[in-house]
CSV table of C-alpha atoms in Angstrom, one decimal:
chain,number,residue,atom,x,y,z
A,1,UNK,CA,75.2,10.4,164.4
A,2,UNK,CA,72.1,8.3,163.7
A,3,UNK,CA,69.5,9.3,161.1
A,4,UNK,CA,66.2,10.5,162.3
A,5,UNK,CA,63.0,9.3,160.3
A,6,UNK,CA,62.4,12.5,158.4
A,7,UNK,CA,63.8,14.2,155.4
A,8,UNK,CA,64.1,17.9,154.5
A,9,UNK,CA,64.0,19.7,151.3
A,10,UNK,CA,65.5,23.3,150.9
A,11,UNK,CA,64.8,25.3,147.6
A,12,UNK,CA,67.5,27.9,147.2
A,13,UNK,CA,66.5,31.3,145.5
A,14,UNK,CA,68.0,34.6,144.7
A,15,UNK,CA,66.7,38.0,143.4
A,16,UNK,CA,68.6,39.3,140.3
A,17,UNK,CA,67.1,42.7,139.6
A,18,UNK,CA,63.3,42.1,139.1
A,19,UNK,CA,63.8,38.3,138.4
A,20,UNK,CA,64.1,35.5,140.8
A,21,UNK,CA,66.3,32.5,140.0
A,22,UNK,CA,66.2,29.1,141.8
A,23,UNK,CA,69.2,26.8,142.2
A,24,UNK,CA,68.9,23.2,141.2
A,25,UNK,CA,71.8,20.8,141.9
A,26,UNK,CA,72.8,17.6,140.2
A,27,UNK,CA,73.2,14.7,142.5
A,28,UNK,CA,76.5,12.8,142.1
A,29,UNK,CA,75.1,9.5,143.0
A,30,UNK,CA,71.9,9.5,141.0
A,31,UNK,CA,72.7,12.0,138.1
A,32,UNK,CA,69.4,13.9,138.7
A,33,UNK,CA,68.6,17.5,139.4
A,34,UNK,CA,67.0,18.5,142.6
A,35,UNK,CA,66.9,21.1,145.5
A,36,UNK,CA,68.9,20.5,148.6
A,37,UNK,CA,67.7,17.5,150.3
A,38,UNK,CA,68.9,15.4,153.3
A,39,UNK,CA,67.8,13.5,156.4
A,40,UNK,CA,67.5,14.7,159.8
A,41,UNK,CA,70.0,13.6,162.5
A,42,UNK,CA,68.9,12.3,165.9
A,43,UNK,CA,67.8,15.1,168.1
A,44,UNK,CA,67.4,17.6,165.3
A,45,UNK,CA,64.1,19.4,164.5
A,46,UNK,CA,63.3,19.6,160.7
A,47,UNK,CA,64.2,23.3,160.9
A,48,UNK,CA,67.7,22.5,162.4
A,49,UNK,CA,68.2,19.8,159.7
A,50,UNK,CA,67.4,22.2,157.0
A,51,UNK,CA,69.8,24.8,158.2
A,52,UNK,CA,72.6,22.2,158.5
A,53,UNK,CA,71.7,20.6,155.2
A,54,UNK,CA,71.8,23.9,153.3
A,55,UNK,CA,75.1,24.8,154.9
A,56,UNK,CA,76.7,21.5,154.1
A,57,UNK,CA,75.4,21.1,150.6
A,58,UNK,CA,75.8,24.9,149.6
A,59,UNK,CA,79.0,25.6,151.4
A,60,UNK,CA,77.3,28.7,153.2
A,61,UNK,CA,79.8,30.4,155.5
A,62,UNK,CA,77.0,32.5,157.0
A,63,UNK,CA,73.2,32.2,157.9
A,64,UNK,CA,70.8,32.8,155.3
A,65,UNK,CA,67.1,33.3,155.8
A,66,UNK,CA,65.2,30.1,155.9
A,67,UNK,CA,61.3,30.1,155.2
A,68,UNK,CA,59.2,27.2,156.1
A,69,UNK,CA,56.9,26.0,153.3
A,70,UNK,CA,53.6,24.2,153.5
A,71,UNK,CA,54.7,21.4,151.1
A,72,UNK,CA,55.0,18.0,152.7
A,73,UNK,CA,55.2,14.6,151.2
A,74,UNK,CA,56.0,11.1,152.4
A,75,UNK,CA,58.9,9.0,151.2
A,76,UNK,CA,59.0,5.1,151.5
A,77,UNK,CA,61.2,4.2,154.3
A,78,UNK,CA,62.6,1.3,152.3
A,79,UNK,CA,64.7,3.9,150.3
A,80,UNK,CA,66.8,4.6,153.6
A,81,UNK,CA,69.6,2.5,154.8
A,82,UNK,CA,69.0,3.6,158.5
A,83,UNK,CA,65.3,2.3,158.5
A,84,UNK,CA,66.3,-0.7,160.5
A,85,UNK,CA,67.2,1.6,163.5
A,86,UNK,CA,63.8,3.4,163.3
A,87,UNK,CA,60.7,2.4,165.3
A,88,UNK,CA,58.9,-0.7,164.2
A,89,UNK,CA,56.1,0.2,161.8
A,90,UNK,CA,57.9,3.1,160.1
A,91,UNK,CA,56.9,2.6,156.5
A,92,UNK,CA,57.2,6.2,155.3
A,93,UNK,CA,59.0,9.3,156.5
A,94,UNK,CA,57.8,12.9,156.2
A,95,UNK,CA,59.7,15.4,154.0
A,96,UNK,CA,59.6,18.9,155.3
A,97,UNK,CA,60.1,21.7,152.8
A,98,UNK,CA,61.8,25.1,153.3
A,99,UNK,CA,63.3,27.8,151.0
A,100,UNK,CA,66.4,29.9,151.5
A,101,UNK,CA,67.1,33.4,150.1
A,102,UNK,CA,70.7,33.4,148.7
A,103,UNK,CA,70.6,36.9,147.1
A,104,UNK,CA,74.2,38.1,147.0
A,105,UNK,CA,75.4,34.9,148.8
A,106,UNK,CA,78.2,32.9,147.2
A,107,UNK,CA,77.8,29.0,147.2
A,108,UNK,CA,80.2,26.3,146.8
A,109,UNK,CA,78.5,22.9,146.3
A,110,UNK,CA,79.5,19.9,148.2
A,111,UNK,CA,80.9,16.7,146.9
A,112,UNK,CA,77.4,15.3,147.0
A,113,UNK,CA,76.7,17.2,143.8
A,114,UNK,CA,78.6,17.7,140.3
A,115,UNK,CA,76.9,20.9,139.2
A,116,UNK,CA,74.6,23.9,140.1
A,117,UNK,CA,72.3,25.9,137.8
A,118,UNK,CA,70.5,29.1,138.6
A,119,UNK,CA,67.3,29.0,136.5
A,120,UNK,CA,64.1,30.8,136.2
A,121,UNK,CA,60.9,29.1,137.5
A,122,UNK,CA,59.9,27.4,134.2
A,123,UNK,CA,63.4,26.0,133.5
A,124,UNK,CA,63.8,24.8,137.0
A,125,UNK,CA,60.5,23.1,137.1
A,126,UNK,CA,61.4,21.2,133.8
A,127,UNK,CA,64.6,19.8,135.0
A,128,UNK,CA,63.7,18.8,138.6
A,129,UNK,CA,63.4,15.0,138.8
A,130,UNK,CA,61.1,14.6,142.0
A,131,UNK,CA,57.5,15.6,142.2
A,132,UNK,CA,58.1,16.9,145.7
A,133,UNK,CA,60.7,19.3,144.4
A,134,UNK,CA,58.5,20.5,141.8
A,135,UNK,CA,55.5,21.1,144.3
A,136,UNK,CA,57.8,22.9,146.8
A,137,UNK,CA,59.2,25.1,143.9
A,138,UNK,CA,55.7,25.9,142.6
A,139,UNK,CA,54.6,26.9,146.2
A,140,UNK,CA,57.8,29.2,146.6
A,141,UNK,CA,57.1,30.7,143.2
A,142,UNK,CA,53.6,31.6,144.0
A,143,UNK,CA,54.5,33.0,147.4
A,144,UNK,CA,57.2,35.1,145.9
A,145,UNK,CA,54.8,36.4,143.2
A,146,UNK,CA,52.1,37.3,145.9
A,147,UNK,CA,54.8,38.7,148.2
A,148,UNK,CA,53.7,36.2,150.9
A,149,UNK,CA,56.9,34.6,152.3
A,150,UNK,CA,56.3,33.2,155.9
A,151,UNK,CA,58.5,34.7,158.6
A,152,UNK,CA,62.2,33.6,158.3
A,153,UNK,CA,63.1,31.0,161.1
A,154,UNK,CA,66.9,31.6,160.7
């Protein structure tokens, strides 16, 4: 299936007692820590792509709540091999951010990653490589503190 000109980011979290932990994954190909990330496929909405990417990269065998975040960024199209199939004049692609609640959900990372860590906010913020990941994590952290998660879309 051809790649659509957008990216999704999904920040996994879980509640452990009164604490919240965030999953960060080490990418196999770049050896960096990040949240779940991937591209949309032709015909998918960002929400559908986020659900698919979370299932694929985390090995989820059941649906988990998915929350849309306000965090958006743009990524240069030159970083994507499929850019030649996109409309002329596509110089950046949007990245749409989501969060998923994996409290009491077992994960099994895909071959795209070599490790996963469940970390508190400060530790996760320190290891994440990309600004967009840190921004989405910060938004999610503030929303959880304020009890202000948006309605789940999954």
